[in-house]
PDB file of C-alpha atoms in Angstrom:
ATOM      1  CA  UNK P   1     -95.423 121.086 129.112  1.00  0.00           C
ATOM      2  CA  UNK P   2     -91.991 120.712 127.215  1.00  0.00           C
ATOM      3  CA  UNK P   3     -88.952 120.007 129.236  1.00  0.00           C
ATOM      4  CA  UNK P   4     -86.661 122.925 129.973  1.00  0.00           C
ATOM      5  CA  UNK P   5     -83.572 122.549 127.726  1.00  0.00           C
ATOM      6  CA  UNK P   6     -80.394 121.631 129.822  1.00  0.00           C
ATOM      7  CA  UNK P   7     -76.951 121.944 128.803  1.00  0.00           C
ATOM      8  CA  UNK P   8     -77.060 118.279 127.838  1.00  0.00           C
ATOM      9  CA  UNK P   9     -79.874 118.953 125.273  1.00  0.00           C
ATOM     10  CA  UNK P  10     -77.823 121.596 123.511  1.00  0.00           C
ATOM     11  CA  UNK P  11     -74.771 119.092 123.415  1.00  0.00           C
ATOM     12  CA  UNK P  12     -77.159 116.448 122.036  1.00  0.00           C
ATOM     13  CA  UNK P  13     -78.573 118.727 119.400  1.00  0.00           C
ATOM     14  CA  UNK P  14     -75.115 119.678 118.291  1.00  0.00           C
ATOM     15  CA  UNK P  15     -74.091 115.917 118.322  1.00  0.00           C
ATOM     16  CA  UNK P  16     -77.006 115.216 115.953  1.00  0.00           C
ATOM     17  CA  UNK P  17     -76.048 118.053 113.624  1.00  0.00           C
ATOM     18  CA  UNK P  18     -72.290 116.948 113.656  1.00  0.00           C
ATOM     19  CA  UNK P  19     -73.462 113.520 112.793  1.00  0.00           C
ATOM     20  CA  UNK P  20     -75.683 114.655 109.823  1.00  0.00           C
ATOM     21  CA  UNK P  21     -72.676 116.712 108.480  1.00  0.00           C
ATOM     22  CA  UNK P  22     -70.311 113.650 108.681  1.00  0.00           C
ATOM     23  CA  UNK P  23     -72.956 111.441 106.892  1.00  0.00           C
ATOM     24  CA  UNK P  24     -73.249 114.064 104.288  1.00  0.00           C
ATOM     25  CA  UNK P  25     -69.488 113.991 103.680  1.00  0.00           C
ATOM     26  CA  UNK P  26     -69.467 110.237 103.414  1.00  0.00           C
ATOM     27  CA  UNK P  27     -72.665 109.784 101.232  1.00  0.00           C
ATOM     28  CA  UNK P  28     -72.986 112.683  98.900  1.00  0.00           C
ATOM     29  CA  UNK P  29     -71.335 112.566  95.538  1.00  0.00           C
ATOM     30  CA  UNK P  30     -71.186 116.155  94.605  1.00  0.00           C
ATOM     31  CA  UNK P  31     -68.220 118.225  95.843  1.00  0.00           C
ATOM     32  CA  UNK P  32     -70.564 121.344  96.508  1.00  0.00           C
ATOM     33  CA  UNK P  33     -72.796 119.250  98.750  1.00  0.00           C
ATOM     34  CA  UNK P  34     -69.702 117.867 100.540  1.00  0.00           C
ATOM     35  CA  UNK P  35     -68.536 121.366 101.377  1.00  0.00           C
ATOM     36  CA  UNK P  36     -72.022 122.318 102.464  1.00  0.00           C
ATOM     37  CA  UNK P  37     -71.894 119.252 104.937  1.00  0.00           C
ATOM     38  CA  UNK P  38     -68.361 120.583 106.276  1.00  0.00           C
ATOM     39  CA  UNK P  39     -70.433 123.932 107.091  1.00  0.00           C
ATOM     40  CA  UNK P  40     -72.999 122.001 108.905  1.00  0.00           C
ATOM     41  CA  UNK P  41     -70.277 120.390 111.004  1.00  0.00           C
ATOM     42  CA  UNK P  42     -68.657 123.569 111.787  1.00  0.00           C
ATOM     43  CA  UNK P  43     -71.986 125.096 112.782  1.00  0.00           C
ATOM     44  CA  UNK P  44     -72.654 121.993 115.091  1.00  0.00           C
ATOM     45  CA  UNK P  45     -69.289 122.927 116.779  1.00  0.00           C
ATOM     46  CA  UNK P  46     -70.186 126.637 117.207  1.00  0.00           C
ATOM     47  CA  UNK P  47     -73.300 125.625 118.892  1.00  0.00           C
ATOM     48  CA  UNK P  48     -71.438 123.770 121.510  1.00  0.00           C
ATOM     49  CA  UNK P  49     -69.197 126.834 122.060  1.00  0.00           C
ATOM     50  CA  UNK P  50     -72.120 129.183 122.564  1.00  0.00           C
ATOM     51  CA  UNK P  51     -74.085 126.750 124.826  1.00  0.00           C
ATOM     52  CA  UNK P  52     -71.012 126.168 127.078  1.00  0.00           C
ATOM     53  CA  UNK P  53     -70.453 129.900 127.180  1.00  0.00           C
ATOM     54  CA  UNK P  54     -73.921 130.438 128.450  1.00  0.00           C
ATOM     55  CA  UNK P  55     -73.395 127.578 130.943  1.00  0.00           C
ATOM     56  CA  UNK P  56     -70.099 129.040 132.394  1.00  0.00           C
ATOM     57  CA  UNK P  57     -71.181 132.758 131.981  1.00  0.00           C
ATOM     58  CA  UNK P  58     -68.180 133.565 129.911  1.00  0.00           C
ATOM     59  CA  UNK P  59     -67.523 135.185 126.587  1.00  0.00           C
ATOM     60  CA  UNK P  60     -64.684 133.246 125.361  1.00  0.00           C
ATOM     61  CA  UNK P  61     -66.570 130.726 123.446  1.00  0.00           C
ATOM     62  CA  UNK P  62     -68.218 133.540 121.396  1.00  0.00           C
ATOM     63  CA  UNK P  63     -64.791 134.849 120.518  1.00  0.00           C
ATOM     64  CA  UNK P  64     -63.895 131.412 119.432  1.00  0.00           C
ATOM     65  CA  UNK P  65     -67.168 131.073 117.262  1.00  0.00           C
ATOM     66  CA  UNK P  66     -66.047 134.592 115.760  1.00  0.00           C
ATOM     67  CA  UNK P  67     -62.635 132.883 114.634  1.00  0.00           C
ATOM     68  CA  UNK P  68     -64.294 129.629 113.478  1.00  0.00           C
ATOM     69  CA  UNK P  69     -66.804 131.712 111.157  1.00  0.00           C
ATOM     70  CA  UNK P  70     -63.686 133.618 109.898  1.00  0.00           C
ATOM     71  CA  UNK P  71     -61.794 130.390 109.116  1.00  0.00           C
ATOM     72  CA  UNK P  72     -64.976 128.973 107.590  1.00  0.00           C
ATOM     73  CA  UNK P  73     -65.157 131.926 105.067  1.00  0.00           C
ATOM     74  CA  UNK P  74     -61.442 131.486 104.131  1.00  0.00           C
ATOM     75  CA  UNK P  75     -62.115 127.625 103.654  1.00  0.00           C
ATOM     76  CA  UNK P  76     -65.343 128.262 101.462  1.00  0.00           C
ATOM     77  CA  UNK P  77     -63.453 130.773  99.328  1.00  0.00           C
ATOM     78  CA  UNK P  78     -60.539 128.373  98.670  1.00  0.00           C
ATOM     79  CA  UNK P  79     -62.675 125.337  98.417  1.00  0.00           C
ATOM     80  CA  UNK P  80     -64.872 126.885  95.989  1.00  0.00           C
ATOM     81  CA  UNK P  81     -62.070 128.199  93.853  1.00  0.00           C
ATOM     82  CA  UNK P  82     -60.620 124.397  93.803  1.00  0.00           C
ATOM     83  CA  UNK P  83     -64.191 123.331  92.767  1.00  0.00           C
ATOM     84  CA  UNK P  84     -64.230 125.792  89.871  1.00  0.00           C
ATOM     85  CA  UNK P  85     -60.578 124.538  88.719  1.00  0.00           C
ATOM     86  CA  UNK P  86     -61.641 121.020  88.866  1.00  0.00           C
ATOM     87  CA  UNK P  87     -64.813 121.605  87.093  1.00  0.00           C
ATOM     88  CA  UNK P  88     -62.800 123.308  84.249  1.00  0.00           C
ATOM     89  CA  UNK P  89     -60.706 120.206  83.848  1.00  0.00           C
ATOM     90  CA  UNK P  90     -63.276 117.488  83.789  1.00  0.00           C
ATOM     91  CA  UNK P  91     -66.747 119.220  83.438  1.00  0.00           C
ATOM     92  CA  UNK P  92     -67.842 117.088  86.508  1.00  0.00           C
ATOM     93  CA  UNK P  93     -68.476 117.517  90.170  1.00  0.00           C
ATOM     94  CA  UNK P  94     -68.174 113.764  91.159  1.00  0.00           C
ATOM     95  CA  UNK P  95     -65.193 113.527  93.507  1.00  0.00           C
ATOM     96  CA  UNK P  96     -64.725 110.034  92.092  1.00  0.00           C
ATOM     97  CA  UNK P  97     -63.912 111.406  88.699  1.00  0.00           C
ATOM     98  CA  UNK P  98     -60.620 113.030  90.149  1.00  0.00           C
ATOM     99  CA  UNK P  99     -58.670 109.919  90.902  1.00  0.00           C
ATOM    100  CA  UNK P 100     -55.475 110.892  89.016  1.00  0.00           C
ATOM    101  CA  UNK P 101     -52.948 113.303  90.604  1.00  0.00           C
ATOM    102  CA  UNK P 102     -51.731 114.553  87.342  1.00  0.00           C
ATOM    103  CA  UNK P 103     -53.289 115.267  84.051  1.00  0.00           C
TER     104      UNK P 103
ATOM    105  CA  UNK Y   1     -91.811 129.789 126.208  1.00  0.00           C
ATOM    106  CA  UNK Y   2     -88.187 129.561 126.000  1.00  0.00           C
ATOM    107  CA  UNK Y   3     -88.331 125.759 126.129  1.00  0.00           C
ATOM    108  CA  UNK Y   4     -90.940 125.720 123.298  1.00  0.00           C
ATOM    109  CA  UNK Y   5     -88.656 127.949 121.227  1.00  0.00           C
ATOM    110  CA  UNK Y   6     -85.767 125.706 121.945  1.00  0.00           C
ATOM    111  CA  UNK Y   7     -87.653 122.575 120.539  1.00  0.00           C
ATOM    112  CA  UNK Y   8     -89.167 124.537 117.550  1.00  0.00           C
ATOM    113  CA  UNK Y   9     -85.676 125.753 116.474  1.00  0.00           C
ATOM    114  CA  UNK Y  10     -83.962 122.630 117.184  1.00  0.00           C
ATOM    115  CA  UNK Y  11     -86.408 120.667 115.139  1.00  0.00           C
ATOM    116  CA  UNK Y  12     -86.126 123.123 112.470  1.00  0.00           C
ATOM    117  CA  UNK Y  13     -82.340 122.990 112.296  1.00  0.00           C
ATOM    118  CA  UNK Y  14     -82.272 119.466 112.287  1.00  0.00           C
ATOM    119  CA  UNK Y  15     -84.931 118.947 109.595  1.00  0.00           C
ATOM    120  CA  UNK Y  16     -83.299 121.342 107.482  1.00  0.00           C
ATOM    121  CA  UNK Y  17     -79.894 119.814 107.862  1.00  0.00           C
ATOM    122  CA  UNK Y  18     -81.182 116.518 107.154  1.00  0.00           C
ATOM    123  CA  UNK Y  19     -82.769 117.825 103.920  1.00  0.00           C
ATOM    124  CA  UNK Y  20     -79.485 119.490 102.913  1.00  0.00           C
ATOM    125  CA  UNK Y  21     -77.944 115.978 102.876  1.00  0.00           C
ATOM    126  CA  UNK Y  22     -80.963 114.409 101.052  1.00  0.00           C
ATOM    127  CA  UNK Y  23     -81.158 116.677  98.166  1.00  0.00           C
ATOM    128  CA  UNK Y  24     -79.510 115.806  94.818  1.00  0.00           C
ATOM    129  CA  UNK Y  25     -79.927 119.454  93.634  1.00  0.00           C
ATOM    130  CA  UNK Y  26     -77.142 121.514  95.176  1.00  0.00           C
ATOM    131  CA  UNK Y  27     -79.161 124.588  94.681  1.00  0.00           C
ATOM    132  CA  UNK Y  28     -81.899 123.403  97.000  1.00  0.00           C
ATOM    133  CA  UNK Y  29     -79.273 122.125  99.480  1.00  0.00           C
ATOM    134  CA  UNK Y  30     -77.789 125.665  99.729  1.00  0.00           C
ATOM    135  CA  UNK Y  31     -81.203 127.256 100.331  1.00  0.00           C
ATOM    136  CA  UNK Y  32     -82.069 124.676 102.974  1.00  0.00           C
ATOM    137  CA  UNK Y  33     -78.739 125.204 104.569  1.00  0.00           C
ATOM    138  CA  UNK Y  34     -79.507 128.869 105.007  1.00  0.00           C
ATOM    139  CA  UNK Y  35     -82.871 127.909 106.758  1.00  0.00           C
ATOM    140  CA  UNK Y  36     -80.764 125.778 109.182  1.00  0.00           C
ATOM    141  CA  UNK Y  37     -78.280 128.589 109.938  1.00  0.00           C
ATOM    142  CA  UNK Y  38     -81.208 130.996 110.724  1.00  0.00           C
ATOM    143  CA  UNK Y  39     -82.627 128.474 113.017  1.00  0.00           C
ATOM    144  CA  UNK Y  40     -79.230 128.134 114.825  1.00  0.00           C
ATOM    145  CA  UNK Y  41     -79.060 132.047 114.967  1.00  0.00           C
ATOM    146  CA  UNK Y  42     -82.271 131.905 116.868  1.00  0.00           C
ATOM    147  CA  UNK Y  43     -80.741 129.329 119.292  1.00  0.00           C
ATOM    148  CA  UNK Y  44     -77.949 131.702 119.845  1.00  0.00           C
ATOM    149  CA  UNK Y  45     -80.188 134.472 120.840  1.00  0.00           C
ATOM    150  CA  UNK Y  46     -82.009 132.001 123.226  1.00  0.00           C
ATOM    151  CA  UNK Y  47     -78.623 131.386 124.718  1.00  0.00           C
ATOM    152  CA  UNK Y  48     -78.017 135.096 125.215  1.00  0.00           C
ATOM    153  CA  UNK Y  49     -75.384 135.680 122.654  1.00  0.00           C
ATOM    154  CA  UNK Y  50     -76.721 138.257 120.260  1.00  0.00           C
ATOM    155  CA  UNK Y  51     -73.274 138.950 118.828  1.00  0.00           C
ATOM    156  CA  UNK Y  52     -72.805 135.332 117.754  1.00  0.00           C
ATOM    157  CA  UNK Y  53     -76.453 135.412 116.103  1.00  0.00           C
ATOM    158  CA  UNK Y  54     -75.753 138.563 114.240  1.00  0.00           C
ATOM    159  CA  UNK Y  55     -72.346 137.328 112.841  1.00  0.00           C
ATOM    160  CA  UNK Y  56     -74.035 134.089 111.970  1.00  0.00           C
ATOM    161  CA  UNK Y  57     -76.642 135.810 109.938  1.00  0.00           C
ATOM    162  CA  UNK Y  58     -74.274 138.526 108.371  1.00  0.00           C
ATOM    163  CA  UNK Y  59     -71.197 136.297 107.579  1.00  0.00           C
ATOM    164  CA  UNK Y  60     -72.616 132.813 107.325  1.00  0.00           C
ATOM    165  CA  UNK Y  61     -75.870 133.361 105.624  1.00  0.00           C
ATOM    166  CA  UNK Y  62     -75.079 136.714 104.099  1.00  0.00           C
ATOM    167  CA  UNK Y  63     -71.578 136.210 102.659  1.00  0.00           C
ATOM    168  CA  UNK Y  64     -70.597 132.458 102.638  1.00  0.00           C
ATOM    169  CA  UNK Y  65     -73.936 131.070 101.373  1.00  0.00           C
ATOM    170  CA  UNK Y  66     -74.064 133.906  98.614  1.00  0.00           C
ATOM    171  CA  UNK Y  67     -70.505 132.534  97.486  1.00  0.00           C
ATOM    172  CA  UNK Y  68     -71.877 129.056  97.374  1.00  0.00           C
ATOM    173  CA  UNK Y  69     -74.949 130.300  95.349  1.00  0.00           C
ATOM    174  CA  UNK Y  70     -72.706 132.151  92.886  1.00  0.00           C
ATOM    175  CA  UNK Y  71     -70.655 129.013  92.268  1.00  0.00           C
ATOM    176  CA  UNK Y  72     -73.585 126.684  91.867  1.00  0.00           C
ATOM    177  CA  UNK Y  73     -75.149 129.108  89.478  1.00  0.00           C
ATOM    178  CA  UNK Y  74     -71.816 129.462  87.662  1.00  0.00           C
ATOM    179  CA  UNK Y  75     -71.229 125.817  87.214  1.00  0.00           C
ATOM    180  CA  UNK Y  76     -74.868 124.966  86.555  1.00  0.00           C
ATOM    181  CA  UNK Y  77     -74.618 121.327  87.394  1.00  0.00           C
ATOM    182  CA  UNK Y  78     -78.146 120.464  88.606  1.00  0.00           C
ATOM    183  CA  UNK Y  79     -77.775 116.716  89.660  1.00  0.00           C
ATOM    184  CA  UNK Y  80     -75.096 114.223  90.551  1.00  0.00           C
ATOM    185  CA  UNK Y  81     -73.782 112.124  87.841  1.00  0.00           C
ATOM    186  CA  UNK Y  82     -73.080 108.579  87.821  1.00  0.00           C
ATOM    187  CA  UNK Y  83     -69.274 107.835  88.155  1.00  0.00           C
ATOM    188  CA  UNK Y  84     -67.563 106.283  85.175  1.00  0.00           C
ATOM    189  CA  UNK Y  85     -64.618 103.984  84.808  1.00  0.00           C
ATOM    190  CA  UNK Y  86     -63.180 101.296  87.032  1.00  0.00           C
ATOM    191  CA  UNK Y  87     -61.354 103.344  89.457  1.00  0.00           C
ATOM    192  CA  UNK Y  88     -64.238 105.613  90.033  1.00  0.00           C
ATOM    193  CA  UNK Y  89     -66.529 102.601  90.852  1.00  0.00           C
ATOM    194  CA  UNK Y  90     -63.884 101.212  93.262  1.00  0.00           C
ATOM    195  CA  UNK Y  91     -63.794 104.688  95.092  1.00  0.00           C
ATOM    196  CA  UNK Y  92     -67.399 105.680  94.944  1.00  0.00           C
ATOM    197  CA  UNK Y  93     -69.309 102.299  94.367  1.00  0.00           C
ATOM    198  CA  UNK Y  94     -72.075 100.965  96.627  1.00  0.00           C
ATOM    199  CA  UNK Y  95     -69.523  99.172  98.926  1.00  0.00           C
ATOM    200  CA  UNK Y  96     -67.388 102.163 100.056  1.00  0.00           C
ATOM    201  CA  UNK Y  97     -70.427 104.387 100.374  1.00  0.00           C
ATOM    202  CA  UNK Y  98     -71.978 101.686 102.704  1.00  0.00           C
ATOM    203  CA  UNK Y  99     -68.724 101.662 104.674  1.00  0.00           C
ATOM    204  CA  UNK Y 100     -68.937 105.372 104.975  1.00  0.00           C
ATOM    205  CA  UNK Y 101     -72.430 105.288 106.204  1.00  0.00           C
ATOM    206  CA  UNK Y 102     -71.459 102.700 108.810  1.00  0.00           C
ATOM    207  CA  UNK Y 103     -68.654 104.798 109.966  1.00  0.00           C
ATOM    208  CA  UNK Y 104     -70.853 107.932 110.281  1.00  0.00           C
ATOM    209  CA  UNK Y 105     -73.442 105.937 112.144  1.00  0.00           C
ATOM    210  CA  UNK Y 106     -70.821 104.751 114.629  1.00  0.00           C
ATOM    211  CA  UNK Y 107     -69.511 108.145 115.253  1.00  0.00           C
ATOM    212  CA  UNK Y 108     -73.223 109.197 115.939  1.00  0.00           C
ATOM    213  CA  UNK Y 109     -73.625 106.347 118.362  1.00  0.00           C
ATOM    214  CA  UNK Y 110     -70.343 107.377 120.053  1.00  0.00           C
ATOM    215  CA  UNK Y 111     -71.295 110.856 120.551  1.00  0.00           C
ATOM    216  CA  UNK Y 112     -74.944 109.960 121.763  1.00  0.00           C
ATOM    217  CA  UNK Y 113     -73.457 107.479 124.215  1.00  0.00           C
ATOM    218  CA  UNK Y 114     -70.645 109.921 125.609  1.00  0.00           C
ATOM    219  CA  UNK Y 115     -73.365 112.810 126.016  1.00  0.00           C
ATOM    220  CA  UNK Y 116     -75.913 110.335 127.536  1.00  0.00           C
ATOM    221  CA  UNK Y 117     -73.531 109.351 130.092  1.00  0.00           C
ATOM    222  CA  UNK Y 118     -72.904 112.828 131.244  1.00  0.00           C
ATOM    223  CA  UNK Y 119     -74.781 113.989 134.509  1.00  0.00           C
ATOM    224  CA  UNK Y 120     -77.655 116.381 133.511  1.00  0.00           C
ATOM    225  CA  UNK Y 121     -76.267 120.164 133.762  1.00  0.00           C
ATOM    226  CA  UNK Y 122     -79.022 122.622 134.200  1.00  0.00           C
ATOM    227  CA  UNK Y 123     -78.509 126.013 132.458  1.00  0.00           C
ATOM    228  CA  UNK Y 124     -78.090 128.780 135.012  1.00  0.00           C
ATOM    229  CA  UNK Y 125     -81.631 129.959 135.928  1.00  0.00           C
ATOM    230  CA  UNK Y 126     -83.279 133.102 135.966  1.00  0.00           C
ATOM    231  CA  UNK Y 127     -83.648 135.609 132.854  1.00  0.00           C
ATOM    232  CA  UNK Y 128     -81.132 135.207 130.199  1.00  0.00           C
ATOM    233  CA  UNK Y 129     -78.933 138.358 130.353  1.00  0.00           C
ATOM    234  CA  UNK Y 130     -77.487 138.865 126.874  1.00  0.00           C
ATOM    235  CA  UNK Y 131     -73.622 139.221 126.874  1.00  0.00           C
ATOM    236  CA  UNK Y 132     -72.682 142.780 126.165  1.00  0.00           C
ATOM    237  CA  UNK Y 133     -70.780 143.247 122.947  1.00  0.00           C
ATOM    238  CA  UNK Y 134     -68.558 145.578 124.825  1.00  0.00           C
ATOM    239  CA  UNK Y 135     -67.180 142.757 126.940  1.00  0.00           C
ATOM    240  CA  UNK Y 136     -66.555 140.652 123.735  1.00  0.00           C
ATOM    241  CA  UNK Y 137     -64.741 143.690 122.129  1.00  0.00           C
ATOM    242  CA  UNK Y 138     -62.516 144.220 125.250  1.00  0.00           C
ATOM    243  CA  UNK Y 139     -61.444 140.480 125.446  1.00  0.00           C
ATOM    244  CA  UNK Y 140     -61.056 140.160 121.675  1.00  0.00           C
ATOM    245  CA  UNK Y 141     -58.740 143.219 121.174  1.00  0.00           C
ATOM    246  CA  UNK Y 142     -56.751 142.650 124.492  1.00  0.00           C
ATOM    247  CA  UNK Y 143     -56.347 138.928 125.117  1.00  0.00           C
ATOM    248  CA  UNK Y 144     -56.963 137.583 121.599  1.00  0.00           C
ATOM    249  CA  UNK Y 145     -55.270 140.446 119.799  1.00  0.00           C
ATOM    250  CA  UNK Y 146     -52.667 138.167 118.266  1.00  0.00           C
ATOM    251  CA  UNK Y 147     -55.123 135.684 117.035  1.00  0.00           C
ATOM    252  CA  UNK Y 148     -57.201 138.546 115.467  1.00  0.00           C
ATOM    253  CA  UNK Y 149     -54.161 139.782 113.643  1.00  0.00           C
ATOM    254  CA  UNK Y 150     -53.248 136.223 112.347  1.00  0.00           C
ATOM    255  CA  UNK Y 151     -57.003 135.943 111.151  1.00  0.00           C
ATOM    256  CA  UNK Y 152     -56.332 138.956 108.883  1.00  0.00           C
ATOM    257  CA  UNK Y 153     -53.341 137.326 107.221  1.00  0.00           C
ATOM    258  CA  UNK Y 154     -55.318 133.974 106.953  1.00  0.00           C
ATOM    259  CA  UNK Y 155     -58.145 136.047 105.054  1.00  0.00           C
ATOM    260  CA  UNK Y 156     -55.374 137.739 102.883  1.00  0.00           C
ATOM    261  CA  UNK Y 157     -53.717 134.346 101.937  1.00  0.00           C
ATOM    262  CA  UNK Y 158     -57.173 132.734 101.191  1.00  0.00           C
ATOM    263  CA  UNK Y 159     -58.135 135.771  98.994  1.00  0.00           C
ATOM    264  CA  UNK Y 160     -55.061 135.547  96.887  1.00  0.00           C
ATOM    265  CA  UNK Y 161     -55.194 131.787  96.753  1.00  0.00           C
ATOM    266  CA  UNK Y 162     -58.688 131.671  95.680  1.00  0.00           C
ATOM    267  CA  UNK Y 163     -57.878 134.004  92.896  1.00  0.00           C
ATOM    268  CA  UNK Y 164     -54.812 132.166  91.761  1.00  0.00           C
ATOM    269  CA  UNK Y 165     -56.730 128.839  91.821  1.00  0.00           C
ATOM    270  CA  UNK Y 166     -59.764 130.064  89.924  1.00  0.00           C
ATOM    271  CA  UNK Y 167     -57.785 131.824  87.247  1.00  0.00           C
ATOM    272  CA  UNK Y 168     -57.790 130.731  83.809  1.00  0.00           C
ATOM    273  CA  UNK Y 169     -54.330 129.388  82.994  1.00  0.00           C
ATOM    274  CA  UNK Y 170     -52.885 131.193  80.044  1.00  0.00           C
ATOM    275  CA  UNK Y 171     -51.926 128.690  77.269  1.00  0.00           C
TER     276      UNK Y 171
END
């Protein structure tokens, strides 16, 4: 029989997902994959909000999740626009290629 | 039953996220991330938050990931390239990446340590009663009305900014 999930198991799961996201930001060398890793981190935080919401029997966490998803949409739109602009300049997606502030 | 579903969905979300990080092809990363998001939506349903699950599916997997897919297809860069030049090697060479890996491992250990020290808190027992969307709506439009309106301004600014950033500059 599997153990019943406690609040701690949900928090642990979201910590694992957050750690995976940070590792992706540090290790990947493709701007798009780095943005995807940021999305993984945002989702880990959302899971924490929803789990604590269920634990306390409130709805505030779900409202915060709504705002986080909206901000994630804005972030993705602006981030991808910057990716397209960068790709136009250097024909590359490696963040290490963009070492100069001016060109 | 709920316990089994939790462990299956958790394993699915973690596996898919690890594979997202492990892929060299951004196309596969995006598709695997959708799998991870759907598993998380299942967890939200288990937690009795159908509203969060539905907006997760509609906005995250339906809108944001499609945006990512569009950009990946538009740019058509299948794999990561080797960085060239001295400055690039200093920033992205083996040593800085190893340093980054150590930092993220330290962060993970800190999080596990902190959560491991917590007393075990059981979820409220009994059947999961889903939160009413009605309650969320009342809270959202009464107590969080200002934040809601501010969000609309944020979306507008992001939209205009994205159009200006991605526009071809007239020469």
